[in-house]
Tab-separated table of N, CA and C in Angstrom:
chain	number	residue	atom	x	y	z
I	1	PRO	N	0.819	-1.213	0.000
I	1	PRO	CA	0.000	0.000	0.000
I	1	PRO	C	0.852	1.263	0.000
I	2	THR	N	0.281	2.326	-0.470
I	2	THR	CA	0.987	3.607	-0.517
I	2	THR	C	0.990	4.262	0.861
I	3	LEU	N	1.862	5.235	1.029
I	3	LEU	CA	1.896	6.002	2.278
I	3	LEU	C	0.546	6.671	2.518
I	4	MET	N	-0.053	7.197	1.455
I	4	MET	CA	-1.345	7.864	1.585
I	4	MET	C	-2.390	6.908	2.158
I	5	PHE	N	-2.435	5.684	1.622
I	5	PHE	CA	-3.418	4.720	2.107
I	5	PHE	C	-3.139	4.338	3.555
I	6	LEU	N	-1.876	4.142	3.911
I	6	LEU	CA	-1.534	3.773	5.284
I	6	LEU	C	-1.945	4.860	6.272
I	7	VAL	N	-1.763	6.112	5.888
I	7	VAL	CA	-2.148	7.221	6.769
I	7	VAL	C	-3.670	7.280	6.875
I	8	LEU	N	-4.374	7.068	5.760
I	8	LEU	CA	-5.843	7.018	5.806
I	8	LEU	C	-6.305	5.875	6.708
I	9	GLU	N	-5.679	4.735	6.557
I	9	GLU	CA	-6.052	3.549	7.332
I	9	GLU	C	-5.836	3.772	8.827
I	10	SER	N	-4.830	4.571	9.188
I	10	SER	CA	-4.569	4.857	10.606
I	10	SER	C	-5.662	5.726	11.216
I	11	GLN	N	-6.419	6.415	10.368
I	11	GLN	CA	-7.506	7.307	10.773
I	11	GLN	C	-7.027	8.450	11.677
I	12	ASN	N	-5.756	8.820	11.509
I	12	ASN	CA	-5.223	9.999	12.183
I	12	ASN	C	-5.431	11.162	11.213
I	13	TRP	N	-6.553	11.844	11.343
I	13	TRP	CA	-6.973	12.819	10.329
I	13	TRP	C	-6.092	14.053	10.308
I	14	GLU	N	-5.520	14.421	11.434
I	14	GLU	CA	-4.615	15.586	11.461
I	14	GLU	C	-3.376	15.315	10.608
I	15	GLU	N	-2.780	14.133	10.781
I	15	GLU	CA	-1.614	13.762	9.983
I	15	GLU	C	-1.992	13.565	8.515
I	16	THR	N	-3.195	13.062	8.276
I	16	THR	CA	-3.664	12.874	6.903
I	16	THR	C	-3.760	14.209	6.187
I	17	VAL	N	-4.324	15.201	6.849
I	17	VAL	CA	-4.444	16.530	6.248
I	17	VAL	C	-3.064	17.118	5.981
I	18	LYS	N	-2.132	16.954	6.913
I	18	LYS	CA	-0.767	17.454	6.708
I	18	LYS	C	-0.143	16.808	5.475
I	19	LEU	N	-0.299	15.488	5.363
I	19	LEU	CA	0.264	14.783	4.208
I	19	LEU	C	-0.358	15.286	2.914
I	20	LEU	N	-1.682	15.413	2.889
I	20	LEU	CA	-2.372	15.840	1.672
I	20	LEU	C	-2.072	17.293	1.316
I	21	ASP	N	-1.669	18.080	2.304
I	21	ASP	CA	-1.254	19.461	2.045
I	21	ASP	C	0.190	19.546	1.577
I	22	GLY	N	0.870	18.401	1.489
I	22	GLY	CA	2.241	18.378	0.993
I	22	GLY	C	3.288	18.581	2.056
I	23	LYS	N	2.886	18.584	3.313
I	23	LYS	CA	3.863	18.776	4.384
I	23	LYS	C	4.576	17.477	4.707
I	24	GLY	N	3.901	16.362	4.564
I	24	GLY	CA	4.536	15.058	4.740
I	24	GLY	C	4.775	14.690	6.182
I	25	LEU	N	4.940	13.403	6.419
I	25	LEU	CA	5.168	12.896	7.770
I	25	LEU	C	6.634	12.934	8.148
I	26	GLU	N	7.507	12.996	7.156
I	26	GLU	CA	8.936	12.931	7.454
I	26	GLU	C	9.482	14.251	7.984
I	27	ASN	N	8.685	15.307	7.964
I	27	ASN	CA	9.154	16.622	8.397
I	27	ASN	C	8.081	17.279	9.260
I	28	LYS	N	7.744	16.650	10.356
I	28	LYS	CA	6.699	17.181	11.225
I	28	LYS	C	7.067	18.585	11.694
I	29	ASP	N	6.102	19.476	11.589
I	29	ASP	CA	6.235	20.856	12.059
I	29	ASP	C	7.424	21.595	11.440
I	30	ASN	N	7.866	21.165	10.265
I	30	ASN	CA	8.995	21.789	9.568
I	30	ASN	C	10.221	21.901	10.462
I	31	THR	N	10.510	20.869	11.242
I	31	THR	CA	11.603	20.937	12.209
I	31	THR	C	12.972	21.068	11.564
I	32	TRP	N	13.131	20.583	10.339
I	32	TRP	CA	14.445	20.714	9.696
I	32	TRP	C	14.411	21.590	8.469
I	33	ASN	N	13.504	22.554	8.442
I	33	ASN	CA	13.403	23.468	7.314
I	33	ASN	C	14.368	24.628	7.513
I	34	LEU	N	15.628	24.414	7.179
I	34	LEU	CA	16.659	25.434	7.395
I	34	LEU	C	16.557	26.584	6.412
I	35	GLY	N	15.887	26.374	5.298
I	35	GLY	CA	15.742	27.445	4.313
I	35	GLY	C	15.060	28.671	4.876
I	36	SER	N	14.111	28.471	5.783
I	36	SER	CA	13.411	29.619	6.356
I	36	SER	C	14.321	30.421	7.290
I	37	LEU	N	15.364	29.778	7.819
I	37	LEU	CA	16.281	30.496	8.705
I	37	LEU	C	17.218	31.418	7.933
I	38	PHE	N	17.650	30.993	6.755
I	38	PHE	CA	18.640	31.740	6.003
I	38	PHE	C	18.036	32.621	4.922
I	39	GLY	N	16.764	32.402	4.600
I	39	GLY	CA	16.090	33.231	3.604
I	39	GLY	C	16.716	33.093	2.237
I	40	GLY	N	16.392	34.031	1.384
I	40	GLY	CA	16.985	34.037	0.058
I	40	GLY	C	16.086	33.402	-0.987
I	41	LYS	N	16.318	33.836	-2.227
I	41	LYS	CA	15.507	33.362	-3.339
I	41	LYS	C	15.739	31.898	-3.651
I	42	LYS	N	16.980	31.455	-3.523
I	42	LYS	CA	17.299	30.080	-3.870
I	42	LYS	C	16.512	29.109	-2.996
I	43	GLN	N	16.433	29.379	-1.701
I	43	GLN	CA	15.688	28.504	-0.811
I	43	GLN	C	14.203	28.506	-1.168
I	44	ASP	N	13.664	29.672	-1.537
I	44	ASP	CA	12.261	29.744	-1.946
I	44	ASP	C	12.018	28.925	-3.206
I	45	GLU	N	12.944	29.002	-4.153
I	45	GLU	CA	12.813	28.216	-5.379
I	45	GLU	C	12.900	26.731	-5.084
I	46	GLU	N	13.824	26.357	-4.197
I	46	GLU	CA	13.963	24.951	-3.826
I	46	GLU	C	12.716	24.453	-3.105
I	47	ARG	N	12.174	25.280	-2.227
I	47	ARG	CA	10.963	24.918	-1.491
I	47	ARG	C	9.798	24.741	-2.453
I	48	LYS	N	9.710	25.638	-3.429
I	48	LYS	CA	8.639	25.562	-4.420
I	48	LYS	C	8.779	24.299	-5.275
I	49	ALA	N	10.005	23.980	-5.675
I	49	ALA	CA	10.254	22.775	-6.468
I	49	ALA	C	9.921	21.522	-5.654
I	50	LEU	N	10.275	21.520	-4.377
I	50	LEU	CA	9.971	20.381	-3.505
I	50	LEU	C	8.465	20.219	-3.351
I	51	LEU	N	7.754	21.318	-3.175
I	51	LEU	CA	6.303	21.261	-3.041
I	51	LEU	C	5.652	20.717	-4.311
I	52	GLU	N	6.153	21.164	-5.465
I	52	GLU	CA	5.612	20.660	-6.739
I	52	GLU	C	5.877	19.162	-6.885
I	53	LYS	N	7.060	18.721	-6.468
I	53	LYS	CA	7.400	17.304	-6.534
I	53	LYS	C	6.490	16.491	-5.616
I	54	ARG	N	6.262	17.002	-4.411
I	54	ARG	CA	5.380	16.311	-3.469
I	54	ARG	C	3.948	16.259	-3.998
I	55	GLN	N	3.475	17.358	-4.583
I	55	GLN	CA	2.114	17.365	-5.135
I	55	GLN	C	1.980	16.356	-6.270
I	56	ALA	N	3.010	16.245	-7.104
I	56	ALA	CA	2.978	15.261	-8.189
I	56	ALA	C	2.921	13.849	-7.614
I	57	GLU	N	3.706	13.575	-6.585
I	57	GLU	CA	3.688	12.260	-5.947
I	57	GLU	C	2.329	11.986	-5.306
I	58	LEU	N	1.743	12.999	-4.685
I	58	LEU	CA	0.422	12.821	-4.081
I	58	LEU	C	-0.633	12.520	-5.142
I	59	ARG	N	-0.525	13.185	-6.306
I	59	ARG	CA	-1.477	12.905	-7.394
I	59	ARG	C	-1.340	11.466	-7.872
I	60	VAL	N	-0.108	10.967	-7.936
I	60	VAL	CA	0.111	9.566	-8.327
I	60	VAL	C	-0.512	8.634	-7.289
I	61	GLN	N	-0.278	8.905	-6.013
I	61	GLN	CA	-0.823	8.054	-4.960
I	61	GLN	C	-2.350	8.113	-4.928
I	62	ALA	N	-2.931	9.276	-5.229
I	62	ALA	CA	-4.393	9.407	-5.235
I	62	ALA	C	-5.021	8.595	-6.357
I	63	ARG	N	-4.251	8.250	-7.391
I	63	ARG	CA	-4.740	7.452	-8.518
I	63	ARG	C	-4.395	5.968	-8.390
I	64	THR	N	-3.710	5.600	-7.321
I	64	THR	CA	-3.242	4.232	-7.159
I	64	THR	C	-4.302	3.366	-6.479
I	65	TRP	N	-4.681	2.284	-7.163
I	65	TRP	CA	-5.643	1.339	-6.607
I	65	TRP	C	-4.957	0.480	-5.554
I	66	ILE	N	-5.604	0.342	-4.403
I	66	ILE	CA	-5.147	-0.569	-3.367
I	66	ILE	C	-5.980	-1.835	-3.523
I	67	VAL	N	-5.313	-2.975	-3.613
I	67	VAL	CA	-5.984	-4.233	-3.928
I	67	VAL	C	-5.727	-5.243	-2.822
I	68	ARG	N	-6.767	-5.967	-2.443
I	68	ARG	CA	-6.632	-7.100	-1.523
I	68	ARG	C	-7.179	-8.330	-2.236
I	69	ARG	N	-6.443	-9.418	-2.126
I	69	ARG	CA	-6.857	-10.670	-2.770
I	69	ARG	C	-6.981	-11.777	-1.730
I	70	GLU	N	-7.836	-12.744	-2.052
I	70	GLU	CA	-7.932	-13.959	-1.245
I	70	GLU	C	-6.636	-14.749	-1.442
I	71	ARG	N	-6.407	-15.729	-0.619
I	71	ARG	CA	-5.214	-16.574	-0.774
I	71	ARG	C	-5.207	-17.270	-2.129
I	72	SER	N	-6.389	-17.515	-2.656
I	72	SER	CA	-6.501	-18.185	-3.954
I	72	SER	C	-6.192	-17.249	-5.117
I	73	GLY	N	-6.050	-15.960	-4.828
I	73	GLY	CA	-5.745	-14.990	-5.874
I	73	GLY	C	-6.961	-14.237	-6.382
I	74	VAL	N	-8.142	-14.619	-5.912
I	74	VAL	CA	-9.373	-13.953	-6.322
I	74	VAL	C	-9.435	-12.567	-5.667
I	75	LEU	N	-9.852	-11.586	-6.447
I	75	LEU	CA	-9.953	-10.210	-5.943
I	75	LEU	C	-10.968	-10.138	-4.813
I	76	LYS	N	-10.519	-9.655	-3.653
I	76	LYS	CA	-11.402	-9.477	-2.495
I	76	LYS	C	-12.024	-8.086	-2.562
I	77	TRP	N	-11.180	-7.067	-2.715
I	77	TRP	CA	-11.649	-5.700	-2.919
I	77	TRP	C	-10.538	-4.855	-3.497
I	78	ARG	N	-10.940	-3.717	-4.069
I	78	ARG	CA	-9.979	-2.710	-4.522
I	78	ARG	C	-10.616	-1.359	-4.294
I	79	MET	N	-9.791	-0.384	-3.989
I	79	MET	CA	-10.308	0.969	-3.763
I	79	MET	C	-9.216	1.996	-3.977
I	80	LEU	N	-9.656	3.186	-4.332
I	80	LEU	CA	-8.783	4.352	-4.413
I	80	LEU	C	-8.769	5.027	-3.052
I	81	PRO	N	-7.796	5.897	-2.786
I	81	PRO	CA	-7.773	6.607	-1.506
I	81	PRO	C	-9.071	7.363	-1.205
I	82	LEU	N	-9.722	7.902	-2.227
I	82	LEU	CA	-10.995	8.594	-2.010
I	82	LEU	C	-12.037	7.618	-1.458
I	83	HIS	N	-12.092	6.402	-2.004
I	83	HIS	CA	-13.014	5.382	-1.509
I	83	HIS	C	-12.658	5.008	-0.065
I	84	ALA	N	-11.353	4.901	0.217
I	84	ALA	CA	-10.912	4.552	1.569
I	84	ALA	C	-11.336	5.631	2.562
I	85	ALA	N	-11.229	6.887	2.157
I	85	ALA	CA	-11.639	7.980	3.043
I	85	ALA	C	-13.119	7.855	3.399
I	86	LEU	N	-13.922	7.502	2.426
I	86	LEU	CA	-15.348	7.297	2.697
I	86	LEU	C	-15.563	6.083	3.593
I	87	ALA	N	-14.850	5.003	3.323
I	87	ALA	CA	-15.000	3.781	4.119
I	87	ALA	C	-14.572	3.999	5.570
I	88	PHE	N	-13.572	4.849	5.787
I	88	PHE	CA	-13.071	5.107	7.139
I	88	PHE	C	-13.759	6.304	7.798
I	89	ASN	N	-14.804	6.836	7.161
I	89	ASN	CA	-15.545	7.995	7.696
I	89	ASN	C	-14.633	9.189	7.985
I	90	ALA	N	-13.811	9.508	7.019
I	90	ALA	CA	-12.892	10.639	7.162
I	90	ALA	C	-13.674	11.950	7.165
I	91	PRO	N	-13.123	12.991	7.786
I	91	PRO	CA	-13.775	14.302	7.755
I	91	PRO	C	-13.804	14.872	6.337
I	92	PHE	N	-14.696	15.812	6.127
I	92	PHE	CA	-14.902	16.385	4.797
I	92	PHE	C	-13.624	16.983	4.221
I	93	GLU	N	-12.789	17.614	5.054
I	93	GLU	CA	-11.571	18.246	4.534
I	93	GLU	C	-10.618	17.219	3.912
I	94	VAL	N	-10.594	16.006	4.439
I	94	VAL	CA	-9.770	14.935	3.849
I	94	VAL	C	-10.346	14.541	2.500
I	95	PHE	N	-11.649	14.323	2.468
I	95	PHE	CA	-12.325	13.960	1.224
I	95	PHE	C	-12.097	15.028	0.153
I	96	LEU	N	-12.231	16.300	0.532
I	96	LEU	CA	-12.072	17.406	-0.409
I	96	LEU	C	-10.650	17.460	-0.972
I	97	ARG	N	-9.658	17.284	-0.126
I	97	ARG	CA	-8.266	17.290	-0.594
I	97	ARG	C	-8.001	16.131	-1.557
I	98	LEU	N	-8.533	14.950	-1.247
I	98	LEU	CA	-8.369	13.801	-2.137
I	98	LEU	C	-9.072	14.048	-3.469
I	99	TYR	N	-10.238	14.661	-3.420
I	99	TYR	CA	-10.962	14.982	-4.650
I	99	TYR	C	-10.139	15.919	-5.533
I	100	HIS	N	-9.517	16.930	-4.933
I	100	HIS	CA	-8.716	17.878	-5.715
I	100	HIS	C	-7.471	17.220	-6.304
I	101	LEU	N	-6.930	16.213	-5.635
I	101	LEU	CA	-5.772	15.502	-6.173
I	101	LEU	C	-6.157	14.616	-7.351
I	102	TYR	N	-7.371	14.044	-7.317
I	102	TYR	CA	-7.817	13.173	-8.408
I	102	TYR	C	-9.345	13.220	-8.514
I	103	PRO	N	-9.880	14.226	-9.212
I	103	PRO	CA	-11.332	14.349	-9.349
I	103	PRO	C	-11.977	13.138	-10.026
I	104	GLY	N	-11.245	12.455	-10.884
I	104	GLY	CA	-11.785	11.297	-11.584
I	104	GLY	C	-12.143	10.136	-10.671
I	105	ALA	N	-11.683	10.167	-9.432
I	105	ALA	CA	-11.960	9.071	-8.505
I	105	ALA	C	-13.452	8.915	-8.232
I	106	VAL	N	-14.207	10.002	-8.335
I	106	VAL	CA	-15.645	9.901	-8.064
I	106	VAL	C	-16.356	9.099	-9.148
I	107	ARG	N	-15.748	8.948	-10.317
I	107	ARG	CA	-16.348	8.177	-11.398
I	107	ARG	C	-15.861	6.739	-11.432
I	108	CYS	N	-14.879	6.404	-10.604
I	108	CYS	CA	-14.316	5.049	-10.588
I	108	CYS	C	-15.088	4.190	-9.581
I	109	ARG	N	-15.293	2.939	-9.953
I	109	ARG	CA	-15.999	2.012	-9.084
I	109	ARG	C	-15.004	1.160	-8.311
I	110	ASN	N	-15.233	1.067	-7.023
I	110	ASN	CA	-14.432	0.132	-6.239
I	110	ASN	C	-15.166	-1.200	-6.212
I	111	TYR	N	-14.470	-2.242	-5.880
I	111	TYR	CA	-15.080	-3.571	-5.806
I	111	TYR	C	-14.903	-4.090	-4.401
I	112	ALA	N	-16.024	-4.351	-3.760
I	112	ALA	CA	-15.984	-4.866	-2.388
I	112	ALA	C	-16.861	-6.089	-2.272
């Protein structure tokens, strides 16, 4: 499973929102964001490039089907992160962020 799905599955909605906003779990509270200490255009450009890279990765994860199979190999279920958010009763802000990452998810059918 993707990091996005694992965070959704944990049902820690505060961390989920942080991840979907591009802040990520590996840098809680921007504890190692040294660019803000030294300022300058280069750090702003690097921060912007990093944010764009994270958003692209989040869009990929929002389109990734999570699949569970029986031991025999028969499909048990599959779902997109948007479907998982609904299944886990996520707050509206999580659902909205997932929708913006992949609006097409509302037209995709999950199999349960």
